Structure formats: C-alpha cells, structure tokens
Short mmCIF file of C-alpha atoms and ligand atoms in Angstrom, two decimals:
data_model
loop_
_atom_site.label_atom_id
_atom_site.label_comp_id
_atom_site.label_asym_id
_atom_site.label_seq_id
_atom_site.Cartn_x
_atom_site.Cartn_y
_atom_site.Cartn_z
CA MET A 1 139.50 112.34 62.47
CA LYS A 2 139.28 109.14 60.45
CA LYS A 3 138.39 109.76 56.84
CA ARG A 4 135.30 108.13 55.39
CA VAL A 5 135.99 105.26 52.99
CA ILE A 6 134.14 105.64 49.71
CA TYR A 7 134.02 102.62 47.41
CA SER A 8 132.46 102.00 44.03
CA ALA A 9 133.02 100.11 40.79
CA ILE A 10 131.90 99.95 37.19
CA GLN A 11 131.84 97.06 34.73
CA PRO A 12 134.25 97.47 31.81
CA SER A 13 131.82 96.30 29.14
CA GLY A 14 130.36 98.03 26.11
CA MET A 15 130.31 101.79 26.46
CA MET A 16 130.23 104.20 29.39
CA THR A 17 126.73 105.65 29.15
CA LEU A 18 125.39 109.05 30.08
CA GLY A 19 123.54 107.18 32.87
CA ASN A 20 126.81 105.76 34.26
CA TYR A 21 128.34 109.21 34.10
CA ILE A 22 125.52 111.22 35.70
CA GLY A 23 124.38 108.56 38.16
CA ALA A 24 127.79 107.37 39.32
CA VAL A 25 131.12 108.47 37.86
CA SER A 26 130.62 112.26 38.02
CA ASN A 27 129.47 111.79 41.62
CA TRP A 28 132.68 109.83 42.38
CA ARG A 29 134.72 112.71 41.00
CA ASP A 30 132.87 115.23 43.18
CA ILE A 31 133.27 113.05 46.28
CA GLN A 32 136.97 112.68 45.49
CA ALA A 33 137.30 116.47 45.49
CA ASP A 34 136.17 116.56 49.13
CA GLY A 35 139.32 115.97 51.17
CA ALA A 36 137.35 114.20 53.94
CA ASN A 37 137.20 110.92 52.02
CA ASP A 38 139.45 107.99 51.14
CA CYS A 39 138.21 106.97 47.70
CA ILE A 40 138.63 103.57 46.10
CA PHE A 41 137.28 102.85 42.61
CA ALA A 42 137.48 99.63 40.63
CA LEU A 43 136.84 98.10 37.23
CA ALA A 44 134.53 95.21 38.10
CA ASP A 45 135.82 92.87 35.40
CA LEU A 46 134.89 89.71 37.35
CA HIS A 47 131.29 90.89 37.29
CA THR A 48 131.51 91.44 33.56
CA ILE A 49 132.17 87.76 32.78
CA THR A 50 128.83 86.71 34.28
CA VAL A 51 127.68 87.40 30.72
CA ARG A 52 129.75 85.78 27.94
CA GLN A 53 132.51 88.13 26.70
CA ASP A 54 134.86 88.04 23.76
CA PRO A 55 138.34 87.85 25.38
CA GLU A 56 140.03 90.38 23.10
CA LYS A 57 137.13 92.82 23.46
CA LEU A 58 137.12 92.46 27.24
CA ARG A 59 140.82 93.23 27.38
CA ARG A 60 140.39 96.29 25.16
CA ASN A 61 137.38 97.46 27.16
CA SER A 62 139.29 97.25 30.42
CA VAL A 63 142.02 99.52 29.03
CA SER A 64 139.39 101.82 27.56
CA PHE A 65 137.46 102.10 30.85
CA LEU A 66 140.65 103.05 32.70
CA ALA A 67 141.05 105.88 30.19
CA LEU A 68 137.37 106.81 30.55
CA LEU A 69 137.62 107.07 34.33
CA LEU A 70 140.73 109.22 34.10
CA ALA A 71 139.06 111.39 31.46
CA ALA A 72 136.08 111.78 33.80
CA GLY A 73 138.40 113.22 36.43
CA ILE A 74 139.20 110.24 38.66
CA ASP A 75 142.71 111.14 39.79
CA PRO A 76 144.91 108.19 40.76
CA LYS A 77 146.93 110.45 43.01
CA ARG A 78 143.87 111.17 45.11
CA SER A 79 141.95 107.90 44.72
CA VAL A 80 142.90 104.26 44.47
CA LEU A 81 141.98 103.08 40.98
CA TYR A 82 142.42 99.36 40.26
CA VAL A 83 141.13 96.30 38.44
CA GLN A 84 139.05 93.87 40.53
CA SER A 85 140.61 90.68 39.08
CA HIS A 86 144.10 91.96 40.02
CA VAL A 87 143.24 91.60 43.69
CA HIS A 88 142.51 87.92 44.28
CA GLU A 89 141.13 88.67 47.76
CA HIS A 90 137.80 89.61 46.13
CA ALA A 91 137.16 86.11 44.79
CA GLU A 92 138.34 84.57 48.02
CA LEU A 93 136.16 86.69 50.30
CA CYS A 94 133.26 86.05 47.92
CA TRP A 95 133.58 82.31 48.62
CA LEU A 96 133.66 82.86 52.37
CA LEU A 97 130.63 85.16 52.24
CA ASN A 98 128.77 82.64 50.07
CA CYS A 99 128.62 80.45 53.14
CA TYR A 100 126.74 83.22 54.99
CA THR A 101 124.28 84.03 52.21
CA TYR A 102 121.02 82.23 51.46
CA VAL A 103 119.99 81.02 48.05
CA GLY A 104 116.54 82.48 48.67
CA GLU A 105 118.05 85.94 49.08
CA MET A 106 119.82 85.70 45.74
CA ASN A 107 116.72 84.37 44.01
CA ARG A 108 114.87 87.52 44.98
CA MET A 109 117.36 89.92 43.37
CA THR A 110 115.66 91.95 40.63
CA GLN A 111 118.77 92.15 38.48
CA PHE A 112 119.27 88.38 38.66
CA LYS A 113 115.69 87.82 37.56
CA ASP A 114 116.03 90.34 34.69
CA LYS A 115 119.36 88.99 33.50
CA SER A 116 118.22 85.38 33.73
CA ALA A 117 115.29 86.25 31.49
CA LYS A 118 117.60 88.05 29.04
CA HIS A 119 120.31 85.36 28.98
CA SER A 120 118.16 82.26 29.44
CA ASP A 121 120.79 80.14 27.64
CA ASN A 122 123.46 81.08 30.18
CA ILE A 123 122.06 81.34 33.72
CA ASN A 124 125.40 80.57 35.30
CA MET A 125 126.27 80.46 39.01
CA GLY A 126 128.25 83.69 38.65
CA LEU A 127 125.12 85.54 37.59
CA MET A 128 123.36 84.40 40.74
CA ASP A 129 126.40 85.02 42.94
CA TYR A 130 127.00 88.50 41.52
CA PRO A 131 125.66 90.35 44.61
CA VAL A 132 127.91 88.34 46.96
CA LEU A 133 130.99 89.26 44.93
CA MET A 134 129.79 92.86 45.08
CA ALA A 135 129.42 92.56 48.86
CA ALA A 136 132.98 91.20 49.02
CA ASP A 137 134.22 94.21 46.98
CA ILE A 138 132.61 96.66 49.37
CA LEU A 139 133.33 94.88 52.66
CA LEU A 140 137.03 94.19 51.95
CA TYR A 141 137.75 97.92 52.20
CA LYS A 142 135.57 98.63 55.27
CA SER A 143 133.66 101.06 53.08
CA ASP A 144 131.39 103.61 54.74
CA GLN A 145 129.60 104.78 51.62
CA VAL A 146 128.99 103.37 48.16
CA PRO A 147 127.98 105.93 45.53
CA VAL A 148 125.84 104.16 42.90
CA GLY A 149 122.74 104.58 40.78
CA VAL A 150 119.32 103.42 42.00
CA ASP A 151 119.62 100.07 40.18
CA GLN A 152 122.44 98.95 42.52
CA MET A 153 120.72 99.82 45.80
CA GLN A 154 119.22 96.37 46.25
CA HIS A 155 122.71 94.86 46.04
CA ILE A 156 123.96 97.24 48.69
CA GLU A 157 121.09 96.21 50.96
CA ILE A 158 122.28 92.60 50.65
CA ALA A 159 125.87 93.65 51.38
CA ARG A 160 124.56 95.30 54.56
CA ASP A 161 122.64 92.16 55.54
CA ILE A 162 125.68 89.94 54.99
CA ALA A 163 127.92 92.30 56.99
CA GLU A 164 125.47 92.44 59.88
CA ARG A 165 125.00 88.68 59.86
CA PHE A 166 128.75 88.07 59.96
CA ASN A 167 129.28 90.67 62.70
CA ASN A 168 126.52 89.07 64.78
CA ILE A 169 128.19 85.68 64.61
CA TYR A 170 131.86 86.65 64.96
CA GLY A 171 131.84 90.13 66.51
CA GLU A 172 132.56 93.50 64.90
CA THR A 173 134.40 92.71 61.65
CA PHE A 174 132.82 94.61 58.78
CA VAL A 175 131.64 98.19 58.48
CA VAL A 176 127.98 98.15 57.46
CA PRO A 177 128.03 100.25 54.26
CA GLU A 178 125.51 102.83 53.11
CA GLY A 179 124.42 103.42 49.54
CA ARG A 180 124.78 106.99 48.39
CA LEU A 181 122.72 108.40 45.54
CA THR A 182 123.47 111.54 43.60
CA LYS A 183 120.88 114.29 44.26
CA THR A 184 119.78 114.53 40.64
CA GLY A 185 120.06 111.73 38.10
CA ALA A 186 120.38 108.53 40.15
CA LYS A 187 118.23 106.86 37.48
CA ILE A 188 118.60 108.21 33.96
CA MET A 189 116.05 106.64 31.63
CA SER A 190 116.27 105.46 28.02
CA LEU A 191 115.61 108.23 25.50
CA GLN A 192 113.43 105.87 23.49
CA ASP A 193 111.58 104.21 26.36
CA PRO A 194 111.63 106.58 29.35
CA THR A 195 109.99 103.98 31.58
CA SER A 196 113.14 101.83 31.53
CA LYS A 197 116.69 102.61 32.65
CA MET A 198 119.24 103.91 30.14
CA SER A 199 121.42 100.87 29.66
CA LYS A 200 124.39 99.96 27.47
CA SER A 201 122.54 96.82 26.45
CA ASP A 202 119.55 98.78 25.08
CA PRO A 203 118.74 97.13 21.74
CA ASN A 204 117.79 100.55 20.36
CA PRO A 205 121.02 102.60 19.99
CA ASN A 206 119.00 105.82 19.92
CA GLY A 207 117.89 105.25 23.50
CA VAL A 208 121.37 105.48 24.94
CA ILE A 209 124.13 108.11 24.79
CA SER A 210 127.79 107.12 25.12
CA VAL A 211 130.08 109.64 26.78
CA LEU A 212 132.19 109.35 23.61
CA ASP A 213 129.35 110.09 21.16
CA SER A 214 129.95 112.98 18.76
CA ALA A 215 128.15 116.28 19.34
CA ASP A 216 125.96 115.55 16.31
CA ASP A 217 124.94 112.12 17.57
CA ILE A 218 124.14 113.47 21.03
CA ALA A 219 121.99 116.26 19.57
CA ARG A 220 120.22 113.89 17.18
CA LYS A 221 119.40 111.34 19.89
CA ILE A 222 118.05 113.96 22.29
CA LYS A 223 116.02 115.72 19.60
CA ARG A 224 114.45 112.40 18.59
CA SER A 225 113.80 111.33 22.16
CA VAL A 226 110.32 110.14 23.05
CA THR A 227 108.29 112.78 24.88
CA ASP A 228 104.82 112.64 26.32
CA SER A 229 101.36 113.77 25.35
CA GLY A 230 100.35 117.27 26.40
CA LEU A 231 102.36 120.47 26.07
CA GLU A 232 103.35 121.55 29.52
CA ILE A 233 106.90 121.10 30.83
CA VAL A 234 106.44 119.68 34.32
CA PHE A 235 108.39 117.19 36.41
CA ASP A 236 106.10 114.20 36.78
CA PRO A 237 108.04 110.94 36.24
CA GLU A 238 104.89 108.84 36.41
CA ASN A 239 102.74 110.65 33.92
CA LYS A 240 105.43 112.47 31.94
CA PRO A 241 108.46 110.19 32.04
CA GLY A 242 110.06 111.50 28.84
CA VAL A 243 109.93 115.18 29.76
CA SER A 244 110.94 114.41 33.35
CA ASN A 245 113.98 112.49 32.11
CA LEU A 246 115.08 115.39 29.89
CA LEU A 247 114.61 117.82 32.80
CA THR A 248 116.76 115.55 35.00
CA ILE A 249 119.50 115.25 32.38
CA LEU A 250 119.47 119.00 31.76
CA ALA A 251 119.59 119.80 35.49
CA SER A 252 122.54 117.46 36.07
CA ALA A 253 124.40 118.75 33.03
CA GLU A 254 123.98 122.36 34.16
CA GLY A 255 124.50 121.66 37.86
CA LYS A 256 121.03 123.01 38.70
CA THR A 257 118.00 121.54 40.42
CA VAL A 258 115.04 120.14 38.49
CA GLU A 259 112.83 122.80 40.10
CA GLU A 260 115.04 125.54 38.68
CA GLU A 261 114.77 124.02 35.21
CA VAL A 262 110.99 123.68 35.43
CA LYS A 263 110.78 127.35 36.31
CA ALA A 264 113.07 128.34 33.45
CA PHE A 265 110.85 126.45 30.98
CA GLU A 266 107.50 127.84 32.09
CA GLY A 267 105.43 128.61 29.00
CA LYS A 268 108.00 127.04 26.64
CA MET A 269 107.63 123.98 24.42
CA TYR A 270 109.10 120.50 24.36
CA GLY A 271 111.29 121.53 21.40
CA HIS A 272 112.97 124.23 23.50
CA LEU A 273 113.69 121.74 26.24
CA LYS A 274 115.26 119.30 23.77
CA VAL A 275 117.53 121.95 22.24
CA ALA A 276 118.68 123.15 25.68
CA CYS A 277 119.20 119.60 26.89
CA ALA A 278 121.24 118.64 23.81
CA GLU A 279 123.44 121.73 24.13
CA ALA A 280 124.05 121.15 27.82
CA VAL A 281 124.98 117.48 27.36
CA VAL A 282 127.32 118.27 24.45
CA GLU A 283 128.96 120.95 26.61
CA MET A 284 129.26 118.64 29.61
CA LEU A 285 130.88 115.86 27.56
CA ARG A 286 133.00 118.09 25.29
CA PRO A 287 136.29 117.64 27.18
CA PHE A 288 135.82 113.90 27.37
CA ARG A 289 136.85 112.79 23.89
CA GLU A 290 140.08 114.78 23.82
CA LYS A 291 141.25 113.63 27.23
CA TYR A 292 140.20 110.07 26.48
CA ASP A 293 142.22 110.01 23.24
CA ALA A 294 145.28 111.33 25.06
CA TYR A 295 145.08 108.64 27.75
CA MET A 296 144.44 105.91 25.17
CA SER A 297 147.57 106.88 23.27
CA ASP A 298 149.60 105.79 26.30
CA GLU A 299 148.50 102.26 27.15
CA ALA A 300 151.65 101.63 29.20
CA GLY A 301 150.73 104.65 31.34
CA LEU A 302 147.23 103.26 31.92
CA LEU A 303 148.58 99.86 32.91
CA ALA A 304 151.01 101.56 35.30
CA VAL A 305 148.08 103.34 36.97
CA ALA A 306 146.34 99.96 37.39
CA ALA A 307 149.50 98.35 38.77
CA ASP A 308 149.90 101.08 41.37
CA GLY A 309 146.20 100.79 42.29
CA ARG A 310 146.53 97.05 42.65
CA GLU A 311 149.29 97.40 45.19
CA ARG A 312 147.41 99.97 47.27
CA ALA A 313 144.12 98.06 47.13
CA GLN A 314 145.70 94.73 47.95
CA ALA A 315 147.44 96.10 51.04
CA ILE A 316 144.00 96.89 52.50
CA ALA A 317 142.17 93.83 51.16
CA ALA A 318 144.73 91.32 52.45
CA LYS A 319 144.37 92.58 56.03
CA THR A 320 140.58 92.30 56.02
CA LEU A 321 140.67 88.85 54.47
CA ALA A 322 143.17 87.55 57.05
CA ASP A 323 140.98 88.92 59.86
CA VAL A 324 137.89 87.23 58.41
CA LYS A 325 139.68 83.89 58.00
CA ARG A 326 140.97 84.02 61.55
CA LYS A 327 137.51 84.79 62.91
CA ILE A 328 135.96 81.90 61.00
CA GLY A 329 138.56 79.53 62.41
CA LEU A 330 140.65 78.87 59.31
CA LEU A 331 144.37 78.43 59.88
CA VAL A 332 146.15 81.61 58.75
P1 TYM B 401 127.38 99.11 36.24
O1 TYM B 401 128.70 98.90 35.56
O2 TYM B 401 126.18 98.52 35.63
O3 TYM B 401 127.12 100.65 36.42
C1 TYM B 401 128.07 101.52 37.01
C2 TYM B 401 127.34 102.57 37.82
O4 TYM B 401 126.47 103.33 36.99
C3 TYM B 401 125.17 103.38 37.56
N1 TYM B 401 124.17 103.46 36.48
C4 TYM B 401 123.24 104.41 36.37
N2 TYM B 401 122.94 105.47 37.14
C5 TYM B 401 121.91 106.25 36.75
N3 TYM B 401 121.16 106.02 35.64
C6 TYM B 401 121.42 104.97 34.84
N4 TYM B 401 120.69 104.77 33.74
C7 TYM B 401 122.50 104.11 35.20
N5 TYM B 401 123.03 102.99 34.64
C8 TYM B 401 124.04 102.61 35.44
C9 TYM B 401 125.06 102.09 38.35
O5 TYM B 401 124.06 102.18 39.35
C10 TYM B 401 126.45 101.97 38.92
O6 TYM B 401 126.58 102.73 40.11
N6 TYM B 401 127.52 95.76 39.95
C11 TYM B 401 127.93 97.09 39.55
C12 TYM B 401 129.43 97.28 39.64
C13 TYM B 401 130.02 96.93 40.95
C14 TYM B 401 129.93 97.69 42.14
C15 TYM B 401 130.69 96.96 43.12
C16 TYM B 401 129.34 98.90 42.46
C17 TYM B 401 130.75 95.81 41.21
N7 TYM B 401 131.15 95.84 42.51
C18 TYM B 401 130.83 97.42 44.42
C19 TYM B 401 129.47 99.36 43.79
C20 TYM B 401 130.20 98.63 44.74
C21 TYM B 401 127.50 97.33 38.13
O7 TYM B 401 127.31 96.42 37.38
O8 TYM B 401 127.48 98.65 37.78
#
C-alpha cells in the first residue's frame, strides 16, 4: 500500500516556542514513528524573510533550528529534513500558482491582516504571497496531510482551493491536502494574555516559553501566568482561558487528556495546577537542552543533514514541477 505523505515546515526565526513544540513539532515526531507515513519536514526560511531579518542572525537561526528539530526527535534517517531555499522548485512553483490565485483571496487571510498591521512600514508582496508559497511547499510533494497548529489552518484551506482549481483546469495533478491538528494543544495561548496565541513575537517575554528555557525560567513563567477569577479548575476556554490553557499544557506534557487532568484537580487550587504544570513542562523539555548542545557542537554534521535532505526533497519536487509546467503548456 502507498504510504501517506506527511509534510510540514517551521520558520527558523527567533526561538522555538512551547506552542511550536506542542502544537506541531512533537506531533511530527509521533507521526514519524508510525511506519505508515513518508514524512517531509522543512525550515521555511523563505517565509521568514517576509519580515526583515538580520542576515547573520538568520543564518545562525537556520543552523539552530536544524539542531532543535533533531533534538525534538526528527530523525533524518526516517524523515526528509531540508531547508526550503535549498530547493528552488518552491519559488518557481509559487510563481506558477500565483497565476491561479486571486488577490481577493490573499486579502482575506487573517495572518496577512495581522502582520500588515504589525509591520505597517513593510507590507511587502512576499507577506501577501506567503500562503501561495506555503501552498507550493505542500503541493510539490503531493502531501496527503499537513500537521500544523490552528493558526495555519486557513493557509491549508487556500492550498486546497488552489490545488482543486488547478486540477479542474488541467486534470488530476495535485493531491488535495488535509490539515491535521494534534488532539490536545493545537493552540497554546500566551501565559500573560491567554486570549491570544503563544507567539515568539510576544512583546512580553513572560508570556512565552522557549524549549531552551532553563527549568527555573519555565517554573517562574508558569507560576506567574495569568489565571482567571473564581477558584474552580474547569476547562472552559471562553470564560476561563488562563486555567484552560494550563490544563491543556499539562495534559500535553503528561500525555493525558484534558478531562483526566480536570478530574485529577477536583477540589484543588490554581496554585496546585501551576506547580504541576511547571513540573511537567520542565520534565518534558529536560532532554532538549543537552541534545541541542550536542548537535550544535557539530555544525558540519547539521549542514550534512540539510544537504542530504535537499537531494531527497529536490528529487520529488523537480518531478512535480516538470509535470505542472508541461500541463500549463510551457516548453520543458
Ligand atoms: P510557524 O513557524 O509560525 O509555526 C510552526 C508550527 O507551529 C505551530 N504553532 C502553534 N501551535 C500551537 N500553539 C501555538 N501557540 C503555536 N504557534 C505556532 C504552527 O501552527 C505551525 O504548525 N507558515 C508556517 C510554516 C510553513 C508551513 C509550510 C507549514 C511554511 N510552509 C507548509 C505547513 C506546510 C509558519 O509560519 O509556521
């Protein structure tokens, strides 16, 4: 039987957050463990430059994110791990797909609207075209499923629309991909403002946990997290977003369901929940730092992993791109 193709990517900017880890990367690792899948994971560095980056920092971050993904358990023997800009087919397919995407569709994208408001001095074409490049990433590999957090689901919907539109015009070409959310933790919220997503660009550093934070920092941030009025520990994201977020983080860190956690905390206080949550997150992330340091001490090894990934990714991407060009009527 044909294996399912699983594709996802992460931007190598700033830090890898607890949200990235719970909502996406730990899910990738679990999917990789299931032998029924062909997994392909990328560093989306072309997406990163839609916001101005310092060149030296971007370079360092790309190396660092390779180490982070390996430390998280992405195994280059079992998955293809590569850097998006190494495979020029992404940019090329993006251009072709641009001609099958409407400006109105891009204007409606929530992330585009948010980022335009945040970076009003630099609303560049790349920022607007971001979802089309993402569609190109996914469609190049005939991906069946795309494991992401909730914030990326709208972009996957657009990738589906573009794939269907192209298939309708030229005949079966692309696989129409499905988004795949982790059961618990597909949207981890800021610890300081639990009504907004935990994000590496949070201006308040206490709202966000990096997977490389020390045990003390993790415990401090969770203990100081904003909770809600009342005393009862219940899962009610609308009325008790802070407590619900801690329950979600705790459940994912312990591999339990939120319902099990709610039951375990019956009659207990917010303080108890915070202590348990802090301990569980520290425990979950404990192996990270050590493994990360070991990978980082061998930059040549990391670049060799990327070079191998590039070759394997490009072999697939080149075939799809040639097929698309032929169908459109370009000379190949
Ligand atoms: P990025 O780099 O912002 O985030 C990487 C992954 O982490 C998820 N995520 C979260 N999940 C739960 N709670 C949170 N607080 C949280 N914050 C982030 C994101 O949903 C994502 O899955 N455009 C993408 C990268 C990309 C991509 C692709 C993804 C480029 N091409 C093709 C899938 C397929 C992005 O910026 O993710």
